CSV table of C-alpha atoms and ligand atoms in Angstrom, one decimal:
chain,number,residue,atom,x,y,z
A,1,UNK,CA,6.3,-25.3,-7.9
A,2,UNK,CA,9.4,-23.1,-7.9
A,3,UNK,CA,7.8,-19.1,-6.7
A,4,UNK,CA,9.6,-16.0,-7.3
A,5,UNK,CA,8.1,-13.2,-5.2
A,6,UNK,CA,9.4,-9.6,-6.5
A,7,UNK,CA,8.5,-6.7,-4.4
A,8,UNK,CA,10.9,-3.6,-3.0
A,9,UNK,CA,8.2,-0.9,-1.4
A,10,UNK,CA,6.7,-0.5,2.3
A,11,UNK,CA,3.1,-1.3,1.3
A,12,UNK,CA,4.4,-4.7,-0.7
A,13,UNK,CA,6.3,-6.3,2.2
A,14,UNK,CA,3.0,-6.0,4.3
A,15,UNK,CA,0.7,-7.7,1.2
A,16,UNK,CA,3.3,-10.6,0.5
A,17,UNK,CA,4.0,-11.3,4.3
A,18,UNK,CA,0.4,-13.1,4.5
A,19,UNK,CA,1.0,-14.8,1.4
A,20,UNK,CA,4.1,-15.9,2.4
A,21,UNK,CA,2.6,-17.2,5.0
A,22,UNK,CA,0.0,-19.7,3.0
A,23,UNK,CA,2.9,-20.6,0.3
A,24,UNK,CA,5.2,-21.7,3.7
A,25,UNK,CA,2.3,-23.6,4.9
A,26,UNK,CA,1.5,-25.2,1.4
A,27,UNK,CA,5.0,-26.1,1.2
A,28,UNK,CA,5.3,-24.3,-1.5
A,29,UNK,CA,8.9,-22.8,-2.7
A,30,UNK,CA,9.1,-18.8,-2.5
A,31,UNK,CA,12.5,-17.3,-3.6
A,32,UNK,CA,11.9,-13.5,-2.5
A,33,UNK,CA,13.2,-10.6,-4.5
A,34,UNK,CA,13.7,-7.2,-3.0
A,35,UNK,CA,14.7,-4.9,-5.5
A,36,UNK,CA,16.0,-1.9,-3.0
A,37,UNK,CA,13.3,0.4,-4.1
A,38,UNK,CA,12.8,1.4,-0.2
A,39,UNK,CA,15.7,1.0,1.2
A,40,UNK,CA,15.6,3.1,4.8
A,41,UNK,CA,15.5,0.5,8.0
A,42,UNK,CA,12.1,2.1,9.0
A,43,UNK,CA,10.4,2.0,4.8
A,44,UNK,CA,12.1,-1.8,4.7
A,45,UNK,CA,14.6,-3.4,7.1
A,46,UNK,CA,11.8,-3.3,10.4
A,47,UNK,CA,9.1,-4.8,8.5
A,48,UNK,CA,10.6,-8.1,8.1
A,49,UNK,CA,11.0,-8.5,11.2
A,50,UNK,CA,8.0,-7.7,12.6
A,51,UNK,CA,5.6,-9.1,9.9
A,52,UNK,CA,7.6,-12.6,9.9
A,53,UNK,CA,8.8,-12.3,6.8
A,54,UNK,CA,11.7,-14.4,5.5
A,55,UNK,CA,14.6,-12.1,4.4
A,56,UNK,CA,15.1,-11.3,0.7
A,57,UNK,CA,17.1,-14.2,-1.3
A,58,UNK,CA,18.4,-11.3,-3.6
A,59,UNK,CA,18.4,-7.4,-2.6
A,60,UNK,CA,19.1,-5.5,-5.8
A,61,UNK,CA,20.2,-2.5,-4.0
A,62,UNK,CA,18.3,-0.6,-6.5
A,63,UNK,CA,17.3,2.6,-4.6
A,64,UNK,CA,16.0,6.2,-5.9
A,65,UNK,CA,16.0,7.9,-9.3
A,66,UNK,CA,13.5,9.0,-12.0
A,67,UNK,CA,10.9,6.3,-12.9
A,68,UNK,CA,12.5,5.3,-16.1
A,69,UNK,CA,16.0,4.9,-14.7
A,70,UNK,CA,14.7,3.0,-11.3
A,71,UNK,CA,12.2,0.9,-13.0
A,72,UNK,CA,15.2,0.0,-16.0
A,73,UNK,CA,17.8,-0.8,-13.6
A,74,UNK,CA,15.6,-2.9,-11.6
A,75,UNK,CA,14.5,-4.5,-15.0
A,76,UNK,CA,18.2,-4.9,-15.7
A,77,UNK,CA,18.8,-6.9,-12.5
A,78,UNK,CA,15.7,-8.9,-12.1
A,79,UNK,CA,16.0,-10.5,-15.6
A,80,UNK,CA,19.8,-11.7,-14.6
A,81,UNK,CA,17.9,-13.2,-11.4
A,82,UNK,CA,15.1,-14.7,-13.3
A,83,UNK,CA,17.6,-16.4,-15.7
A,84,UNK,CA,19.2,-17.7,-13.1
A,85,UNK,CA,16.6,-19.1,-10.8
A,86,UNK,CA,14.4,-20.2,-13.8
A,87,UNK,CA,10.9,-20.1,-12.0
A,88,UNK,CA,8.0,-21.7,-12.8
A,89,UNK,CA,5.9,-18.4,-11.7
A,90,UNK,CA,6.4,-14.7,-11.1
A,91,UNK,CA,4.3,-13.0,-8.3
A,92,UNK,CA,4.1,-8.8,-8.0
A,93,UNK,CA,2.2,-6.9,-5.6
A,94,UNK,CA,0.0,-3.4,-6.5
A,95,UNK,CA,0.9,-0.7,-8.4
A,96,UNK,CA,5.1,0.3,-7.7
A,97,UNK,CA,7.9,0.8,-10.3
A,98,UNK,CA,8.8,-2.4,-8.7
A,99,UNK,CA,5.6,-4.1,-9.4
A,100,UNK,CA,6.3,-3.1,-13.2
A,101,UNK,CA,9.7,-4.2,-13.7
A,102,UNK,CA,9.2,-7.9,-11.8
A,103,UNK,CA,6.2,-8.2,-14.6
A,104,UNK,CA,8.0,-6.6,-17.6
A,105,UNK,CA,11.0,-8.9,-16.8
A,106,UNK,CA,9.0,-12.1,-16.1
A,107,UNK,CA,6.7,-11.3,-19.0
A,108,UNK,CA,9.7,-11.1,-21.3
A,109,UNK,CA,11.3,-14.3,-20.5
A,110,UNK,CA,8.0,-15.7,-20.7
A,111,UNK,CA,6.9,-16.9,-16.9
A,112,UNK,CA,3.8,-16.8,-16.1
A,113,UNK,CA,2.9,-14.2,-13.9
A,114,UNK,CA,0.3,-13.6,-11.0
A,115,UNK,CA,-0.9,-9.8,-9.7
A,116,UNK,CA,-1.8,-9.4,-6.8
A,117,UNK,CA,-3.8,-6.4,-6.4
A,118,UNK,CA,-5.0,-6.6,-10.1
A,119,UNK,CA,-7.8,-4.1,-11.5
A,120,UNK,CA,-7.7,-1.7,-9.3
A,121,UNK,CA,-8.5,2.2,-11.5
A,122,UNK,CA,-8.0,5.5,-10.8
A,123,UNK,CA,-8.5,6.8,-14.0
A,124,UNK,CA,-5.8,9.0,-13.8
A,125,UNK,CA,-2.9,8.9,-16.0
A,126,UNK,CA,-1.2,10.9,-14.8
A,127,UNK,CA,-0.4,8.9,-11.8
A,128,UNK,CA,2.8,7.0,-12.0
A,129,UNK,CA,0.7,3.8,-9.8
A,130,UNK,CA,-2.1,3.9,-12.7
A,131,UNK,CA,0.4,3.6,-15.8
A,132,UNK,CA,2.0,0.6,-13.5
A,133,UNK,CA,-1.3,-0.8,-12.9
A,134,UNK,CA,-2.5,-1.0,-16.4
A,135,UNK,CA,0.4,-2.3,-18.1
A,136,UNK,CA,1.4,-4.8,-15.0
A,137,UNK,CA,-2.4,-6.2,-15.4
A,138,UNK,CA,-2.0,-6.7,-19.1
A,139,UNK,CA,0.9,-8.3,-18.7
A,140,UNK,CA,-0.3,-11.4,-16.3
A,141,UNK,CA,-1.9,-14.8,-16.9
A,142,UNK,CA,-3.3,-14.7,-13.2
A,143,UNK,CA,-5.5,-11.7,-11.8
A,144,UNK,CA,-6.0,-11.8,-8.5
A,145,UNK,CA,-8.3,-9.0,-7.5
A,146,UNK,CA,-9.8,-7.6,-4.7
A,147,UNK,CA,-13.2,-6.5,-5.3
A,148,UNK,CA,-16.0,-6.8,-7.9
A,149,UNK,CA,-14.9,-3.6,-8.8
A,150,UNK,CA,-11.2,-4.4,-9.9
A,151,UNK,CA,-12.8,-7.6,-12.0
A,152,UNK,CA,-15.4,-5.1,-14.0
A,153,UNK,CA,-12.3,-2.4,-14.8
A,154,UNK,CA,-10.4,-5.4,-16.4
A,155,UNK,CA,-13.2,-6.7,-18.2
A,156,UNK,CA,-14.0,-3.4,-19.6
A,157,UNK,CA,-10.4,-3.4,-20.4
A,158,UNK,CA,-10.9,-6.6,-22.6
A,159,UNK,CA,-9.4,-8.6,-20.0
A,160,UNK,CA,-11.8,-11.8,-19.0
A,161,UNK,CA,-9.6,-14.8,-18.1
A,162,UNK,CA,-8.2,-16.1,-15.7
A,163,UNK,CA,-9.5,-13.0,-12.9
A,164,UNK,CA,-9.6,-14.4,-9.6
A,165,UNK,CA,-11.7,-12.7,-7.2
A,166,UNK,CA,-10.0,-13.2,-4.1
A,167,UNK,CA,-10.6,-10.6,-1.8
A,168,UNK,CA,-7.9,-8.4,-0.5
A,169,UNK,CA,-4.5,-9.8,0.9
A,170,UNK,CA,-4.0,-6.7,3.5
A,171,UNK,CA,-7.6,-7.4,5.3
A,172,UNK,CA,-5.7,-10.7,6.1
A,173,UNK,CA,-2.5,-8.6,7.2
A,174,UNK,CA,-4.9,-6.4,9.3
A,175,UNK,CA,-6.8,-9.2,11.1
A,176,UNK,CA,-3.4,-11.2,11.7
A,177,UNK,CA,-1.5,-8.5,12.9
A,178,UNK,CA,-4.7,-6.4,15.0
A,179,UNK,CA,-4.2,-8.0,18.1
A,180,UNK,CA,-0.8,-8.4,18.5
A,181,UNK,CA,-0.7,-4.5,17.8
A,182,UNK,CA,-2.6,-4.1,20.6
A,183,UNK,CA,-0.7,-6.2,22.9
A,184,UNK,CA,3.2,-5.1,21.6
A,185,UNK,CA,2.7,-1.4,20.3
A,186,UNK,CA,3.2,1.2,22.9
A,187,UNK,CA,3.3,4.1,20.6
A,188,UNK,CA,0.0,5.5,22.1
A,189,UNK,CA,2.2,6.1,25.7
A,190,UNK,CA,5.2,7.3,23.9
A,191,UNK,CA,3.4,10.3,22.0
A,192,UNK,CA,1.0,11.0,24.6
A,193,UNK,CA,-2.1,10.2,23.1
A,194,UNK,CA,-5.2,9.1,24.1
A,195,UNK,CA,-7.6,6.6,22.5
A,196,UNK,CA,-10.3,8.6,20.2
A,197,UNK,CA,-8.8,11.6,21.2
A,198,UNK,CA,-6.5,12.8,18.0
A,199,UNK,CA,-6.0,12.5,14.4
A,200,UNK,CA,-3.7,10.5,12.0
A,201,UNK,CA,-2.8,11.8,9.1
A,202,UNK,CA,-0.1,10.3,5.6
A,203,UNK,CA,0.7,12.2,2.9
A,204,UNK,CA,3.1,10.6,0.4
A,205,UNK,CA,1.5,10.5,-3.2
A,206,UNK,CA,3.5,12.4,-5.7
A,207,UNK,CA,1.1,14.7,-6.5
A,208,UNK,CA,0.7,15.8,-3.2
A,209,UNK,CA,4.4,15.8,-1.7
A,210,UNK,CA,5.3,17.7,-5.0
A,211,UNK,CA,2.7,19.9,-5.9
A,212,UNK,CA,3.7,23.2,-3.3
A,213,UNK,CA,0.4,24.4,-3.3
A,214,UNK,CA,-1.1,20.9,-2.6
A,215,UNK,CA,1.2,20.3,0.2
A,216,UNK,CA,0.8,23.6,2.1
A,217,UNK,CA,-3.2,23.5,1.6
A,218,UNK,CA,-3.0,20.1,3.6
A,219,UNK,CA,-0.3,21.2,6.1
A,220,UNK,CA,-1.9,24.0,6.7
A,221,UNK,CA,-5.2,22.1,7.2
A,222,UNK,CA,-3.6,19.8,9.8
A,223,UNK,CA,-2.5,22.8,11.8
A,224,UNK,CA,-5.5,24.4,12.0
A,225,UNK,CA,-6.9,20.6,13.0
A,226,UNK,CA,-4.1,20.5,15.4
A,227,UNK,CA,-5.5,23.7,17.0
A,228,UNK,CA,-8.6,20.9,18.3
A,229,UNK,CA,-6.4,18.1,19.0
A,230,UNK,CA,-3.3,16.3,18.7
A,231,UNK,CA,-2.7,15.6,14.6
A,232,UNK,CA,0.2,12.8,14.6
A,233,UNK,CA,2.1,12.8,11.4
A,234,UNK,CA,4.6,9.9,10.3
A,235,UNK,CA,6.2,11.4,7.8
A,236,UNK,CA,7.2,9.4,4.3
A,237,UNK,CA,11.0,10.9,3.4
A,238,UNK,CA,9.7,12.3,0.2
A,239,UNK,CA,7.2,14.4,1.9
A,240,UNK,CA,9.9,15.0,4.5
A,241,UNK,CA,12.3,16.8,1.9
A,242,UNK,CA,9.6,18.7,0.3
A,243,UNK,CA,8.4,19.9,3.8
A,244,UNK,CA,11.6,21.0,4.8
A,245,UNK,CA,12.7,22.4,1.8
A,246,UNK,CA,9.6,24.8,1.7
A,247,UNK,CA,10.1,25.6,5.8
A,248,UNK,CA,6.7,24.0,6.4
A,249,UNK,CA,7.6,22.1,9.1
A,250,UNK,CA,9.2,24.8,10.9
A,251,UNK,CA,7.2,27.0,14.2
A,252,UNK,CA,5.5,29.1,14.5
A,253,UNK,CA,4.1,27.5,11.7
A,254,UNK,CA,3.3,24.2,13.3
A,255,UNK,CA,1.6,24.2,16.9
A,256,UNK,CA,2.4,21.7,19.5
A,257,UNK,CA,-0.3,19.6,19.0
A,258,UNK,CA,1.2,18.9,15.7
A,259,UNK,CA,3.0,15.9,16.2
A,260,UNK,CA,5.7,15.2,12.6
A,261,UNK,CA,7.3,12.0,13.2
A,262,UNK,CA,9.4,9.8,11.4
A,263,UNK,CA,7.7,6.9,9.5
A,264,UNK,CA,6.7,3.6,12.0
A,265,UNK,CA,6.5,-0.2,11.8
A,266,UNK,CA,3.1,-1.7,10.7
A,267,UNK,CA,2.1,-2.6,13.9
A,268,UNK,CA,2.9,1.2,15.3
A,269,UNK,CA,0.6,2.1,12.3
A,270,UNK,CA,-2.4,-0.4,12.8
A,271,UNK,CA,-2.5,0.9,16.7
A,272,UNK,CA,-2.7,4.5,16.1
A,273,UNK,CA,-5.2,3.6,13.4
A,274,UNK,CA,-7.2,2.0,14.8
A,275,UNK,CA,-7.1,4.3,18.4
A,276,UNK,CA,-7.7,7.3,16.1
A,277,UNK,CA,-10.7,9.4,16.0
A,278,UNK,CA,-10.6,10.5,12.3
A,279,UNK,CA,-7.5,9.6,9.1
A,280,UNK,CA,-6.5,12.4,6.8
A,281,UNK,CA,-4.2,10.3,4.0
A,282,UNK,CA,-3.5,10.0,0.6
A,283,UNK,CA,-2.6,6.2,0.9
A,284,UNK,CA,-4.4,3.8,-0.9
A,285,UNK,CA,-3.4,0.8,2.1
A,286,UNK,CA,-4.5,3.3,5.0
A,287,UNK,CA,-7.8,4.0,3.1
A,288,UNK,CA,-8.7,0.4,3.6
A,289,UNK,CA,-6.9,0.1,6.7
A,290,UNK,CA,-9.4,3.2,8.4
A,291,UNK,CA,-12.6,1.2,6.9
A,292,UNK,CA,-11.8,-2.4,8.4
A,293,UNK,CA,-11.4,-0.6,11.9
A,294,UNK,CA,-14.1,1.9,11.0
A,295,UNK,CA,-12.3,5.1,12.0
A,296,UNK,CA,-14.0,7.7,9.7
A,297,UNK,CA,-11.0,8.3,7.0
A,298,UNK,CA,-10.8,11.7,4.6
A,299,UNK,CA,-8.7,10.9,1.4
A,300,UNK,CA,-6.2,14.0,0.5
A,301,UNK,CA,-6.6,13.2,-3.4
A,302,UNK,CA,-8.7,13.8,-6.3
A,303,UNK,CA,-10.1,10.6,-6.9
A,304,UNK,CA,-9.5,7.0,-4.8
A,305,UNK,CA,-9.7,3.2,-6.6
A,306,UNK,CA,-11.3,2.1,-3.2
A,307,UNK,CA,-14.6,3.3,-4.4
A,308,UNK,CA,-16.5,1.0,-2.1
A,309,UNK,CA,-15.4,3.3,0.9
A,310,UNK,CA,-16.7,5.9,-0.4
A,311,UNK,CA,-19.5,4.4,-1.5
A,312,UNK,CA,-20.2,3.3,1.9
A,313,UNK,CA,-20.2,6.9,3.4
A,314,UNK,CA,-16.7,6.5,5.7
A,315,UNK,CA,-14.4,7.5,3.4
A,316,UNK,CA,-14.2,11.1,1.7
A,317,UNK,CA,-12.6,12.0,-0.9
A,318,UNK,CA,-11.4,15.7,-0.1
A,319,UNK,CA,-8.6,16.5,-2.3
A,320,UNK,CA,-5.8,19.1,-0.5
A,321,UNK,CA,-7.4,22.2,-0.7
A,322,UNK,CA,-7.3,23.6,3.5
A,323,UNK,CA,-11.0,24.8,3.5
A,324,UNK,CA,-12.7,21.6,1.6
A,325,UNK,CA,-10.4,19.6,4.0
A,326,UNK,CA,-11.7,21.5,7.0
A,327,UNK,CA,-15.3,21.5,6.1
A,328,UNK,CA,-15.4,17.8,5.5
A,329,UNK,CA,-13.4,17.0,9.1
A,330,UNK,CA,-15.5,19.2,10.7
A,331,UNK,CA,-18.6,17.9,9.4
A,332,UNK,CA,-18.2,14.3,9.1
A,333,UNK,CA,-20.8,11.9,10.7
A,334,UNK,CA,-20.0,8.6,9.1
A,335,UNK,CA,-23.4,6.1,8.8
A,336,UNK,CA,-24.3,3.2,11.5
A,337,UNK,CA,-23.6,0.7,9.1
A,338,UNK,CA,-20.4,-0.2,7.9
A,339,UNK,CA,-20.9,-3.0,4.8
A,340,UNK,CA,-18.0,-6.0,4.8
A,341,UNK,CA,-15.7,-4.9,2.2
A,342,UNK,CA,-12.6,-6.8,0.7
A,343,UNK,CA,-13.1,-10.3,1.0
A,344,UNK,CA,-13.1,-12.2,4.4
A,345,UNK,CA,-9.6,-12.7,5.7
A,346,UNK,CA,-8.9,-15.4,3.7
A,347,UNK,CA,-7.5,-14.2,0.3
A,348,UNK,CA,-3.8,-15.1,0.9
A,349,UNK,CA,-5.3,-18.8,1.4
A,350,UNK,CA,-7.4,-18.5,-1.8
A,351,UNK,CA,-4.5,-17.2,-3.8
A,352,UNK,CA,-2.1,-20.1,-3.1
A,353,UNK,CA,-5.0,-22.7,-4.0
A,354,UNK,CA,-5.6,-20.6,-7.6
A,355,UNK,CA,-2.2,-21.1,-8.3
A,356,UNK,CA,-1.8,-24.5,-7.2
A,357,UNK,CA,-4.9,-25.1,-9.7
A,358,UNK,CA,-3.5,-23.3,-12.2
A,359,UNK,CA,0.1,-25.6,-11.6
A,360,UNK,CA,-2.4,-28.5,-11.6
A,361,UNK,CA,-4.0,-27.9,-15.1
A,362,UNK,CA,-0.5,-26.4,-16.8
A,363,UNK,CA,0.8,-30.4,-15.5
A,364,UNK,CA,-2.1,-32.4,-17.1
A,365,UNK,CA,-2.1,-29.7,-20.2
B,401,UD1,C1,6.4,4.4,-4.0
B,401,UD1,C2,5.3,4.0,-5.0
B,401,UD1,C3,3.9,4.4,-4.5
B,401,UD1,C4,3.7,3.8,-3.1
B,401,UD1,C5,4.8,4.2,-2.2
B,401,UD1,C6,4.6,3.5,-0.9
B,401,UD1,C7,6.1,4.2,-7.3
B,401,UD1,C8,6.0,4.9,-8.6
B,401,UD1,N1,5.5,4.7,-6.2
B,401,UD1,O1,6.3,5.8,-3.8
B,401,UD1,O2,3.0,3.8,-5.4
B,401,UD1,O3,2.5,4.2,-2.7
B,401,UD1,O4,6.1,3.8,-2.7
B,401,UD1,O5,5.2,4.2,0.2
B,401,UD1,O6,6.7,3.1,-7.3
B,401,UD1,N2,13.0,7.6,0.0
B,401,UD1,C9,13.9,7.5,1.1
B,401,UD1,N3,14.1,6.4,1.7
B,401,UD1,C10,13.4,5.2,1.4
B,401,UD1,C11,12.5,5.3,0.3
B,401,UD1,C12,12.3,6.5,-0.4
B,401,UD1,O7,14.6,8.5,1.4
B,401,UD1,O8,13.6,4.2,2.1
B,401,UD1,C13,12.9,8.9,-0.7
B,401,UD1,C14,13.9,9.0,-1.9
B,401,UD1,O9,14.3,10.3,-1.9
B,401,UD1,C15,13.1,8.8,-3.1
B,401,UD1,C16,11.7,9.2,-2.7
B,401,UD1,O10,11.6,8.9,-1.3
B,401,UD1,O11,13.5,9.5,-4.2
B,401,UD1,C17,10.6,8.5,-3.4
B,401,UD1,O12,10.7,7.1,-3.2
B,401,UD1,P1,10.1,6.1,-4.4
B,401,UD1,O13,10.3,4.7,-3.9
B,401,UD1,O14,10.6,6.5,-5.7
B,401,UD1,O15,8.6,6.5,-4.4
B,401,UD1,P2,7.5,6.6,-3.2
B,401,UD1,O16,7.1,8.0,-3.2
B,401,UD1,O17,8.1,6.0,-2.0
B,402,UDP,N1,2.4,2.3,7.1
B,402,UDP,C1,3.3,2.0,8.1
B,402,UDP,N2,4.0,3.0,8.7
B,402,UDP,C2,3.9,4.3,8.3
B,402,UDP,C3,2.9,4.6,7.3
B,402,UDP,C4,2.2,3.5,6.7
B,402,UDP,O1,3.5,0.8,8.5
B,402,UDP,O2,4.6,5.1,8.9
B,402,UDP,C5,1.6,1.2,6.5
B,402,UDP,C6,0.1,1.3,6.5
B,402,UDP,O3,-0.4,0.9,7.7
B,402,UDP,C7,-0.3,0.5,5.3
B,402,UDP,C8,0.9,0.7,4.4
B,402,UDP,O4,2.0,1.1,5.2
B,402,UDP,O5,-0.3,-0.9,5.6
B,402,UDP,C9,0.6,1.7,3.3
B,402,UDP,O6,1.7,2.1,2.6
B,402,UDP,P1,1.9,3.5,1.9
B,402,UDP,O7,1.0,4.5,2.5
B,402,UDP,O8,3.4,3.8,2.0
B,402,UDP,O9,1.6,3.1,0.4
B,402,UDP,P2,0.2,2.9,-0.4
B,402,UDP,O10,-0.7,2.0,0.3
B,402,UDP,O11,-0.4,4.3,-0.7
B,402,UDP,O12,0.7,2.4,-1.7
């Protein structure tokens, strides 16, 4: 079975690496597609190296731009691949303009085509991930979902076959990678930080880096945190630009303890996560990341899809107003128990054996 993986964001590279993993070790053929959508060496180029991953067989150089002019121009150039390399299955990751075009473009020429990450909801349409999720799940002939959740929002949705509840493909990340996070990273010496003793916080959803209001509420919220302890900060580039075009990250206005820092490798990330006392992020990965470590996490949105963390009492949703944020970080006792969520580490493994069933039955008809 010929695979064509098609991914181009930060997030994507960490789901596919354990997958890539299991196809490799199934023997399996994976011909990778990186469409350029992140294209700095620390939102691409480092990744690959540290998560194993084999380097892309096509990079599409496809970069920034409005969604309908990244997402067509990826379209554009993934079809020409596709033609060429004639595969006999299409796998996409989550909810990115490059998760939509790879499904559009597959879907088009008629390849089957497997989501990973299917059925997750926010309910909000006007998210640019949600329109992306909807359309990529109606798209595919395999569903491979996370949680009982994501199977019940496609079923309501009318969509009842082939959903394949797997568990989720970044818990296997986390648990492959934890260790030797703990062993390689040495970010905690390099900032200054000790263990328990500071706060992480992401910001990077649209509605956040480009809402001004939005984004000062939750600078401003950090700062005042920061007044406590140390608040480290990798910064995503679009939040960057929108910080520093509105002079936010600029003192007076941030203290010292306030530490902005350029965006790390995943195994930078997993150690301060998992070192840290509380999370403040919009990021739907760093949500789940907070629960399997059990640091107490505070989402800077409206609404999450990860509703079993909430659920579960260690993961608020807080939006990015600077006084609900502060009540709920001052205030937060998470419970004793923290239920298993998201499958058990093995979902990469289950994924390649659903698709080597689904092979199976296509060959015998
Ligand atoms: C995208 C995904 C989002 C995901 C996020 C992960 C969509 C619609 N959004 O958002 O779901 O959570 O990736 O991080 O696909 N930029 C750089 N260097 C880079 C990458 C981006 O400078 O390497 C800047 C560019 O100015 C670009 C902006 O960031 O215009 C936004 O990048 P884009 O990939 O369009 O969306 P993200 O906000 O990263
Ligand atoms: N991450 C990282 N370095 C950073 C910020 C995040 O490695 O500076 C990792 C994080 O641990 C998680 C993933 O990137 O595994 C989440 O990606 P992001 O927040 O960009 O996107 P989302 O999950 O919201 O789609």
């Amino acid at each position: 079975m010929k695979l064509v993986t098609i991914f181009g964001a930060r997030p994507q590279f960490i789901k596919a690496a354990p997958v890539s993993r299991a196809l490799r070790a199934a023997g399996l053929r994976e011909i990778i597609i990186h469409t350029g959508q992140h294209y700095d060496d620390n939102m691409s180029a480092l990744f690959f190296d540290e998560l194993e991953l084999p380097k892309p067989d096509y990079h599409l150089g496809v970069g920034p731009g409005t969604h309908g002019r990244q997402t067509g121009r990826m379209l554009e150039k993934i079809e020409a691949v596709l033609l060429k390399e004639k595969p006999d299955r299409v796998l996409v990751y989550g909810d990115t303009n490059s998760t939509l075009a790879g499904a559009l473009a597959a879907a088009k020429l008629h390849i089957p085509l497997a989501h990973v990450e299917a059925g997750l909801r926010s309910f909000n349409r006007a998210m640019p991930e949600e329109v992306n999720r909807v359309l990529v799940d109606h798209l595919s002939d395999m569903l491979m979902c996370p949680s009982q959740s994501a199977v019940d929002n496609l079923i309501r949705e009318g969509i009842t076959l082939n959903l394949h509840l797997i568990g989720d493909v970044m818990y296997d990340a986390i648990q492959y990678y934890r260790s030797r996070a703990g062993a390689r990273s040495k970010i905690l010496g390099a900032l200054g930080l000790v263990p328990g003793k500071y706060i992480l916080a992401t910001v990077h959803r649209a509605e956040n880096s480009d809402t001004p209001d939005r984004l000062e509420g939750i600078v401003s919220a950090l700062n005042e945190l920061a007044r406590d302890e140390p608040v480290v900060f990798p910064i995503h580039p679009r939040t960057r630009r929108q910080l520093e075009n509105a002079g936010l990250l600029n003192p007076p206005i941030t203290s010292s303890n306030f530490k902005p820092i350029e965006p790390i490798g995943y195994l930078d990330m997993i150690r301060l996560e998992d070192c840290a006392r509380m999370i403040l992020t919009d990021s739907g990965g760093v949500q789940k990341e907070a629960y399997w470590l059990g640091v107490p996490c505070i989402t800077l949105r409206d609404e999450t899809e990860w509703v079993e963390t909430v659920r579960s009492g260690w993961n608020v949703v807080a939006g990015a107003g600077k006084e609900r944020i502060l009540d709920v970080a001052r205030s937060f006792l998470p419970p004793a128990h923290r239920p298993h969520l998201y499958g058990d580490g093995q979902a990469a493994t289950k994924l390649v054996a659903r698709l080597l069933e689904a092979e199976e039955a296509k060959r015998i008809g």
